[in-house]
Tab-separated table of C-alpha atoms and ligand atoms in Angstrom:
chain	number	residue	atom	x	y	z
W	1	MET	CA	7.989	-26.446	9.855
W	2	THR	CA	7.206	-23.922	6.933
W	3	GLY	CA	6.003	-27.339	4.407
W	4	ILE	CA	9.134	-25.355	1.363
W	5	GLU	CA	11.737	-27.362	0.108
W	6	VAL	CA	15.258	-25.803	1.290
W	7	PRO	CA	17.520	-27.029	-1.605
W	8	SER	CA	20.423	-29.563	0.801
W	9	ALA	CA	23.010	-28.018	-0.446
W	10	VAL	CA	22.264	-25.154	1.196
W	11	ILE	CA	21.127	-26.269	4.231
W	12	GLU	CA	24.527	-27.955	4.611
W	13	VAL	CA	26.762	-24.900	3.894
W	14	ALA	CA	24.238	-23.220	6.244
W	15	ARG	CA	24.530	-26.221	8.806
W	16	SER	CA	27.892	-25.888	9.128
W	17	ALA	CA	28.756	-21.493	8.751
W	18	ARG	CA	30.772	-20.016	11.721
W	19	SER	CA	29.653	-17.052	10.324
W	20	VAL	CA	27.006	-15.509	8.321
W	21	ALA	CA	26.823	-12.476	6.230
W	22	VAL	CA	23.409	-11.795	4.813
W	23	LEU	CA	23.700	-8.379	2.079
W	24	THR	CA	19.966	-7.387	1.929
W	25	GLY	CA	18.270	-5.290	-1.157
W	26	ALA	CA	14.677	-4.337	-1.493
W	27	GLY	CA	13.481	-7.007	-2.339
W	28	VAL	CA	14.033	-8.227	1.567
W	29	SER	CA	11.351	-5.532	1.925
W	30	ALA	CA	8.685	-6.034	-0.834
W	31	GLU	CA	6.645	-8.899	1.102
W	32	SER	CA	6.534	-6.111	3.890
W	33	GLY	CA	4.676	-3.937	0.756
W	34	VAL	CA	7.766	-1.982	0.525
W	35	PRO	CA	7.670	-1.703	-3.698
W	36	THR	CA	11.528	-2.493	-4.849
W	37	PHE	CA	13.403	0.190	-7.180
W	38	ARG	CA	13.387	-1.657	-10.216
W	39	ASP	CA	9.861	-3.123	-10.251
W	40	ALA	CA	8.562	-1.979	-13.791
W	41	GLN	CA	4.514	-1.804	-12.202
W	42	THR	CA	5.176	-0.818	-8.781
W	43	GLY	CA	8.857	0.490	-8.792
W	44	LEU	CA	9.499	3.491	-6.318
W	45	TRP	CA	10.797	5.429	-9.570
W	46	SER	CA	8.067	4.128	-12.588
W	47	ASN	CA	6.951	7.519	-12.071
W	48	PHE	CA	9.642	9.595	-11.654
W	49	ASP	CA	13.329	9.627	-12.890
W	50	PRO	CA	15.688	8.621	-10.159
W	51	ALA	CA	17.736	11.067	-11.645
W	52	ASP	CA	15.612	13.526	-10.460
W	53	LEU	CA	14.965	12.491	-7.139
W	54	ALA	CA	18.233	11.001	-5.782
W	55	SER	CA	20.811	12.770	-6.929
W	56	PRO	CA	22.737	15.860	-5.687
W	57	GLU	CA	21.904	17.979	-9.021
W	58	GLY	CA	18.210	16.693	-8.695
W	59	TRP	CA	17.794	18.348	-4.995
W	60	ALA	CA	20.151	21.891	-6.120
W	61	ARG	CA	17.022	21.504	-9.283
W	62	ASP	CA	14.354	20.822	-6.975
W	63	SER	CA	14.659	20.211	-3.161
W	64	ASP	CA	10.757	20.561	-2.376
W	65	LEU	CA	10.312	17.285	-4.773
W	66	VAL	CA	13.483	15.315	-3.950
W	67	TRP	CA	12.231	15.931	0.241
W	68	GLY	CA	8.670	15.070	-0.775
W	69	TRP	CA	9.510	11.987	-2.391
W	70	TYR	CA	11.354	10.821	0.457
W	71	GLN	CA	8.585	11.440	3.295
W	72	TRP	CA	5.868	9.200	1.312
W	73	ARG	CA	8.739	6.172	1.256
W	74	ALA	CA	9.667	7.488	4.818
W	75	GLN	CA	5.321	7.281	6.033
W	76	LEU	CA	4.950	3.961	3.577
W	77	VAL	CA	8.038	2.585	5.627
W	78	ARG	CA	6.374	3.323	8.790
W	79	ARG	CA	3.242	2.027	7.636
W	80	SER	CA	4.796	-1.159	6.933
W	81	GLU	CA	5.802	-4.232	9.069
W	82	PRO	CA	8.800	-6.540	9.013
W	83	ASN	CA	7.928	-9.597	7.234
W	84	ALA	CA	8.617	-13.597	8.002
W	85	GLY	CA	11.644	-13.376	6.087
W	86	HIS	CA	13.385	-10.347	8.472
W	87	LEU	CA	12.041	-12.343	11.393
W	88	ALA	CA	13.537	-15.398	10.276
W	89	LEU	CA	16.778	-13.452	10.397
W	90	THR	CA	16.614	-12.078	13.992
W	91	GLU	CA	16.342	-15.249	14.668
W	92	TRP	CA	19.070	-17.020	13.095
W	93	GLN	CA	21.250	-14.050	14.515
W	94	GLN	CA	20.457	-15.148	18.115
W	95	ARG	CA	22.164	-18.729	17.414
W	96	VAL	CA	25.489	-18.044	14.847
W	97	HIS	CA	27.077	-15.176	14.534
W	98	LEU	CA	25.047	-13.522	11.934
W	99	ASP	CA	26.426	-9.749	10.311
W	100	ILE	CA	23.190	-7.847	8.257
W	101	ALA	CA	24.717	-5.020	5.693
W	102	THR	CA	21.999	-3.428	4.315
W	103	GLN	CA	21.040	-1.130	1.476
W	104	ASN	CA	18.305	-0.792	2.023
W	105	VAL	CA	17.233	2.585	4.070
W	106	ASP	CA	14.075	1.123	5.612
W	107	ASP	CA	14.229	0.394	9.030
W	108	LEU	CA	12.522	-3.017	8.829
W	109	HIS	CA	15.503	-5.293	9.891
W	110	GLU	CA	15.599	-3.629	13.330
W	111	ARG	CA	11.988	-3.283	13.841
W	112	ALA	CA	12.516	-7.184	13.579
W	113	GLY	CA	14.663	-7.068	16.033
W	114	SER	CA	17.912	-7.846	14.026
W	115	THR	CA	21.438	-5.940	14.706
W	116	VAL	CA	22.192	-4.452	11.396
W	117	ILE	CA	26.202	-3.796	10.531
W	118	ALA	CA	26.124	-1.259	7.755
W	119	HIS	CA	23.185	0.860	6.165
W	120	VAL	CA	25.395	1.250	3.085
W	121	HIS	CA	22.616	3.620	1.283
W	122	GLY	CA	22.358	5.648	4.910
W	123	SER	CA	18.602	5.885	6.140
W	124	LEU	CA	14.912	7.191	5.630
W	125	PHE	CA	15.687	8.416	9.205
W	126	ASP	CA	18.563	10.064	9.476
W	127	PRO	CA	18.148	13.192	7.927
W	128	ARG	CA	21.237	15.551	8.917
W	129	CYS	CA	22.208	18.904	7.539
W	130	SER	CA	22.884	20.163	4.278
W	131	GLU	CA	25.084	22.736	4.968
W	132	CYS	CA	26.373	22.177	8.587
W	133	GLY	CA	25.799	18.037	8.621
W	134	LEU	CA	24.131	18.712	11.813
W	135	HIS	CA	21.730	15.450	11.938
W	136	SER	CA	18.184	15.901	13.080
W	137	GLN	CA	15.219	14.356	13.212
W	138	PRO	CA	12.384	16.541	12.112
W	139	GLU	CA	8.674	15.387	13.095
W	140	PRO	CA	7.338	13.742	10.366
W	141	ASP	CA	5.254	15.984	7.845
W	142	PRO	CA	1.685	15.524	7.564
W	143	PHE	CA	1.969	14.440	4.746
W	144	ASP	CA	-0.478	15.586	1.824
W	145	GLU	CA	-1.234	12.778	-0.472
W	146	ARG	CA	-1.789	15.123	-2.876
W	147	SER	CA	1.277	16.837	-2.975
W	148	ASP	CA	4.394	15.469	-4.221
W	149	ARG	CA	6.110	18.164	-2.538
W	150	VAL	CA	7.376	19.026	0.603
W	151	PRO	CA	9.351	21.706	1.784
W	152	PRO	CA	12.245	20.956	3.461
W	153	PRO	CA	12.532	21.622	6.954
W	154	SER	CA	15.280	23.979	8.481
W	155	CYS	CA	18.780	23.470	10.795
W	156	PRO	CA	18.396	23.946	14.209
W	157	ASP	CA	21.314	24.608	14.436
W	158	CYS	CA	22.489	26.688	11.283
W	159	GLY	CA	19.095	27.221	9.366
W	160	GLY	CA	20.041	25.236	6.204
W	161	GLU	CA	18.061	22.907	4.253
W	162	MET	CA	18.154	19.404	5.997
W	163	ARG	CA	18.602	16.397	3.409
W	164	PRO	CA	17.489	12.922	3.250
W	165	GLY	CA	19.805	10.794	5.340
W	166	ALA	CA	20.027	8.626	1.949
W	167	VAL	CA	23.459	8.181	-0.116
W	168	TRP	CA	22.855	9.491	-3.285
W	169	PHE	CA	24.029	8.200	-7.275
W	170	GLY	CA	27.775	9.935	-7.388
W	171	GLU	CA	28.088	10.142	-3.429
W	172	PRO	CA	30.517	7.982	-1.722
W	173	LEU	CA	29.539	5.388	0.732
W	174	PRO	CA	29.608	6.162	4.197
W	175	GLU	CA	33.153	5.097	4.936
W	176	THR	CA	32.410	3.122	8.340
W	177	GLU	CA	29.654	1.488	7.080
W	178	TRP	CA	31.281	0.354	3.749
W	179	THR	CA	34.165	-1.038	6.257
W	180	ALA	CA	31.605	-2.714	8.442
W	181	ALA	CA	30.089	-4.289	5.089
W	182	VAL	CA	33.508	-5.326	3.745
W	183	GLU	CA	35.022	-6.898	7.316
W	184	ALA	CA	31.931	-9.046	7.371
W	185	VAL	CA	32.465	-10.495	3.695
W	186	GLU	CA	35.880	-10.886	4.487
W	187	SER	CA	35.317	-13.035	7.516
W	188	ALA	CA	32.356	-14.994	7.062
W	189	ASP	CA	32.197	-18.371	5.755
W	190	LEU	CA	28.177	-18.269	3.787
W	191	VAL	CA	27.854	-15.122	2.092
W	192	LEU	CA	23.996	-15.243	1.875
W	193	VAL	CA	22.898	-12.721	-1.084
W	194	VAL	CA	19.076	-11.573	-0.437
W	195	GLY	CA	16.765	-9.441	-2.874
W	196	THR	CA	19.154	-7.444	-4.863
W	197	SER	CA	19.525	-6.638	-8.322
W	198	GLY	CA	22.542	-6.484	-7.914
W	199	VAL	CA	23.459	-3.054	-10.513
W	200	VAL	CA	24.577	-0.785	-7.754
W	201	PHE	CA	28.230	-0.493	-6.998
W	202	PRO	CA	29.996	-0.776	-5.093
W	203	PHE	CA	27.763	-3.068	-2.666
W	204	ALA	CA	27.090	-5.357	-6.357
W	205	GLY	CA	30.777	-5.682	-5.761
W	206	LEU	CA	30.431	-8.117	-2.556
W	207	PRO	CA	29.738	-11.566	-4.026
W	208	ALA	CA	32.762	-11.455	-5.719
W	209	MET	CA	35.034	-10.222	-3.004
W	210	ALA	CA	33.382	-13.121	-0.977
W	211	ARG	CA	34.445	-15.321	-3.760
W	212	SER	CA	37.841	-14.696	-3.706
W	213	THR	CA	38.049	-14.900	-0.154
W	214	GLY	CA	36.697	-18.304	0.009
W	215	ALA	CA	32.890	-17.527	0.786
W	216	THR	CA	30.559	-20.078	-0.213
W	217	VAL	CA	27.813	-17.169	-1.730
W	218	VAL	CA	24.253	-18.325	-1.663
W	219	GLU	CA	22.063	-15.622	-3.476
W	220	ILE	CA	17.985	-15.797	-2.848
W	221	ASN	CA	15.518	-14.101	-5.636
W	222	PRO	CA	12.750	-14.851	-7.606
W	223	VAL	CA	15.038	-14.223	-10.380
W	224	GLU	CA	17.785	-14.600	-12.120
W	225	THR	CA	20.290	-11.009	-11.565
W	226	GLU	CA	23.715	-9.723	-13.038
W	227	ILE	CA	25.200	-10.841	-9.618
W	228	SER	CA	23.613	-14.242	-9.992
W	229	ASP	CA	26.712	-15.811	-12.004
W	230	MET	CA	28.868	-15.056	-8.425
W	231	ALA	CA	26.548	-17.401	-6.856
W	232	ASP	CA	27.380	-20.683	-5.739
W	233	PHE	CA	23.565	-21.646	-5.071
W	234	ARG	CA	20.905	-20.395	-6.473
W	235	TRP	CA	18.055	-20.769	-4.861
W	236	ARG	CA	14.510	-19.174	-6.722
W	237	THR	CA	12.597	-18.190	-3.970
W	238	THR	CA	11.166	-15.181	-2.033
W	239	ALA	CA	12.631	-13.472	1.039
W	240	ALA	CA	9.551	-14.474	3.176
W	241	THR	CA	9.172	-17.863	2.056
W	242	GLY	CA	13.087	-18.544	1.806
W	243	LEU	CA	14.673	-17.903	4.774
W	244	PRO	CA	12.302	-18.906	7.115
W	245	ALA	CA	12.375	-22.527	5.374
W	246	LEU	CA	16.424	-22.152	5.682
W	247	VAL	CA	15.688	-21.334	9.620
W	248	ASP	CA	13.522	-23.442	10.335
W	249	SER	CA	15.392	-26.411	8.315
W	250	LEU	CA	18.658	-25.718	10.631
W	251	ARG	CA	17.123	-26.539	14.313
M	1	LIG	P1	15.544	-3.223	-7.230
M	1	LIG	O1	14.890	-2.767	-6.380
M	1	LIG	O2	17.331	-3.436	-7.770
M	1	LIG	O3	15.906	-5.033	-6.827
M	1	LIG	C1	15.098	-5.660	-5.814
M	1	LIG	C2	15.600	-6.895	-6.204
M	1	LIG	O4	14.747	-7.790	-5.805
M	1	LIG	C3	15.164	-7.637	-7.652
M	1	LIG	O5	16.283	-8.475	-7.532
M	1	LIG	C4	13.895	-8.532	-7.363
M	1	LIG	O6	13.938	-9.752	-8.079
M	1	LIG	C5	13.628	-8.568	-6.350
M	1	LIG	N1	12.956	-9.420	-5.585
M	1	LIG	C6	11.562	-9.184	-5.773
M	1	LIG	N2	10.902	-9.275	-4.985
M	1	LIG	C7	11.421	-10.512	-3.882
M	1	LIG	C8	10.615	-11.491	-3.136
M	1	LIG	N3	9.737	-11.008	-2.125
M	1	LIG	N4	12.329	-11.512	-2.747
M	1	LIG	C9	13.562	-11.770	-2.515
M	1	LIG	N5	13.403	-11.120	-3.824
M	1	LIG	C10	12.653	-10.035	-4.385
M	1	LIG	O7	16.641	-3.465	-5.631
M	1	LIG	P2	18.246	-2.889	-4.952
M	1	LIG	O8	18.709	-4.524	-5.782
M	1	LIG	O9	18.433	-2.825	-3.572
M	1	LIG	O10	20.130	2.714	-4.539
M	1	LIG	O11	18.633	-2.028	-5.113
M	1	LIG	C11	19.795	-1.169	-4.833
M	1	LIG	C12	19.931	0.026	-4.750
M	1	LIG	O12	19.413	1.093	-6.342
M	1	LIG	C13	19.643	0.685	-3.836
M	1	LIG	O13	19.848	0.464	-2.376
M	1	LIG	C14	19.262	2.150	-4.426
M	1	LIG	C15	19.158	1.778	-5.776
M	1	LIG	O14	19.792	2.749	-6.502
M	1	LIG	C16	20.233	3.852	-3.510
M	1	LIG	O15	19.589	4.753	-3.274
M	1	LIG	C17	21.815	4.270	-3.896
């Protein structure tokens, strides 16, 4: 037992749910040591303008800076471990039908043993050629902590520049992943929204979609967010505290 009190209403809906969809954002990985995007002190973007880094325009302007930034993030994730929140979802997934759709470009859900049906914003570990689209995993660059610029490697097929496998601002979401996320929400009777500020659409629209299809929406987040109003229950706790306590309480 974790000794954390789980709101009884949350236990009740979780117990009766036959199909669960869990929508995650950067907060689920925060306790693994991966900074969230919008944390004022430690956010990955506190020193940079995200538009310079995560946009087609930024890439056109300075691909070495953008590739270097993604390499830095990939290295940070490689050195991090899944936390108790990721692990609790894995355990829960072994007991009920539970779909995980994430905005995160890390692989911590998978490394915890979960199956993820959708990485709607792509992956740090799936770069592709910016010209011919070939997916190829180059050897990780020996990362130089003193430099934030790393020239992107060349495509082994056409010689074009490899680009990060993340979705950038202004780009469409990968269709298969988005469809999978929508279907998970539409078929769920419980939608648990964990660790997202709910400001980036279309993902931020999923809780409203869940409400309109009759699912119960539970938010796990230490603070109020843009989508808190969409939740039937708002549980102010962290992912690595709340999720294990919830899963334990369902035994
Ligand atoms: P944000 O950084 O916007 O929000 C992180 C959320 O996690 C905040 O609401 C925090 O309160 C919450 N949080 C922090 N620590 C937590 C913890 N230990 N447990 C639970 N919650 C915690 O991250 P996202 O909402 O994921 O997209 O950002 C969405 C998208 O914005 C990203 O996928 C990225 C960015 O633009 C792209 O790169 C396309």
